[in-house]
């Protein structure tokens, strides 16, 4: 029997010390952006209810959206949507067997980050100008 020195229990500190591959980080971030979007649905439904309740509610919502925190939340949700969309397209393409090699997954992860960053930047401009 060989002596096995692998840890039996993995602590969160062990996970932070691990050198995660870029493809794994983009996949984990895809899941995190999905959770952010799920929570963001509550903000969207509240905003919809508020805007349809009355004219005063609509004006109050416009004021909230123009505030710095409102613009940040809007940009954050749009950024999560952009990243989730791009990473989802990457996953769909990989489901067809494209880029399943180590080099292909690294390239796809870099493209995901690049296109997401471009969309996040454009979302920021759109929110600031809006």
XYZ file of C-alpha atoms in Angstrom:
130
model
C 0.000 0.000 0.000
C 1.356 3.388 -1.012
C 1.474 6.293 1.434
C -1.017 8.904 0.236
C -0.267 12.483 1.366
C -3.283 14.124 -0.256
C -5.530 16.092 2.091
C -8.767 14.384 3.010
C -10.610 17.589 3.906
C -10.219 20.701 1.780
C -10.582 24.027 3.556
C -11.455 27.314 1.810
C -7.904 28.488 2.491
C -6.664 25.471 0.517
C -8.830 26.536 -2.419
C -7.378 30.044 -2.361
C -3.819 28.698 -2.448
C -4.539 26.572 -5.514
C -3.443 27.988 -8.891
C -6.700 27.875 -10.858
C -6.462 27.618 -14.656
C -7.970 30.519 -16.577
C -10.617 28.268 -18.139
C -11.761 27.172 -14.674
C -11.928 30.767 -13.444
C -14.051 31.839 -16.400
C -16.367 28.889 -15.843
C -16.752 29.669 -12.137
C -17.305 33.343 -12.938
C -20.008 32.301 -15.416
C -21.871 30.614 -12.564
C -21.366 33.623 -10.281
C -22.735 35.975 -12.948
C -25.787 33.709 -13.213
C -26.403 34.058 -9.478
C -26.003 37.842 -9.743
C -28.553 37.901 -12.554
C -30.948 35.755 -10.516
C -30.743 38.241 -7.637
C -30.967 41.100 -10.136
C -34.371 39.852 -11.279
C -35.701 41.012 -7.900
C -34.377 44.527 -8.604
C -35.913 44.443 -12.064
C -39.304 43.312 -10.803
C -39.270 45.961 -8.078
C -38.377 48.635 -10.627
C -41.124 47.436 -12.962
C -43.720 47.444 -10.189
C -42.601 50.875 -9.040
C -42.662 52.370 -12.516
C -46.117 51.002 -13.322
C -47.723 51.892 -9.984
C -47.977 55.617 -10.607
C -46.420 58.573 -12.353
C -44.729 59.570 -9.079
C -43.251 56.070 -8.790
C -41.921 56.318 -12.319
C -40.291 59.671 -11.585
C -38.845 58.327 -8.325
C -37.395 55.356 -10.201
C -35.843 57.691 -12.778
C -34.245 59.608 -9.916
C -32.888 56.423 -8.368
C -31.489 55.274 -11.701
C -29.685 58.602 -12.158
C -28.033 58.390 -8.724
C -24.476 57.030 -8.537
C -25.561 53.865 -6.695
C -28.402 53.326 -9.175
C -26.048 53.714 -12.108
C -23.571 51.323 -10.449
C -26.256 48.679 -9.872
C -27.486 49.088 -13.446
C -23.952 48.796 -14.798
C -23.264 45.801 -12.552
C -26.344 43.956 -13.766
C -25.591 44.786 -17.388
C -21.996 43.617 -16.880
C -23.169 40.351 -15.335
C -25.554 39.894 -18.261
C -22.806 40.613 -20.791
C -20.363 38.190 -19.160
C -22.993 35.488 -18.713
C -24.044 35.856 -22.347
C -20.497 35.654 -23.732
C -19.502 32.767 -21.454
C -22.739 30.982 -22.329
C -21.930 31.275 -26.028
C -18.474 29.850 -25.258
C -20.039 26.905 -23.454
C -22.464 26.296 -26.323
C -19.631 26.304 -28.844
C -17.625 23.925 -26.671
C -20.681 21.622 -26.432
C -20.333 21.173 -30.191
C -16.768 19.925 -29.656
C -14.928 23.096 -30.637
C -12.024 24.102 -28.387
C -12.045 21.106 -26.076
C -8.262 20.884 -25.991
C -6.181 22.608 -23.335
C -4.997 25.246 -25.819
C -8.527 25.717 -27.152
C -9.981 26.233 -23.702
C -7.284 28.788 -22.844
C -7.975 30.658 -26.078
C -11.736 30.549 -25.500
C -11.282 31.821 -21.935
C -9.201 34.750 -23.196
C -11.795 35.561 -25.849
C -14.539 35.417 -23.222
C -12.697 37.910 -21.041
C -11.906 40.179 -24.000
C -15.429 40.318 -25.422
C -16.963 40.633 -21.962
C -14.648 43.518 -21.082
C -15.594 45.295 -24.308
C -19.306 44.837 -23.596
C -18.869 45.942 -19.968
C -17.059 49.081 -21.110
C -19.814 49.858 -23.615
C -22.447 49.233 -20.926
C -20.673 51.727 -18.675
C -20.727 54.357 -21.392
C -24.402 53.650 -22.060
C -25.333 53.935 -18.367
C -23.373 57.164 -17.899
C -24.838 58.800 -21.003
C -28.383 57.560 -20.323
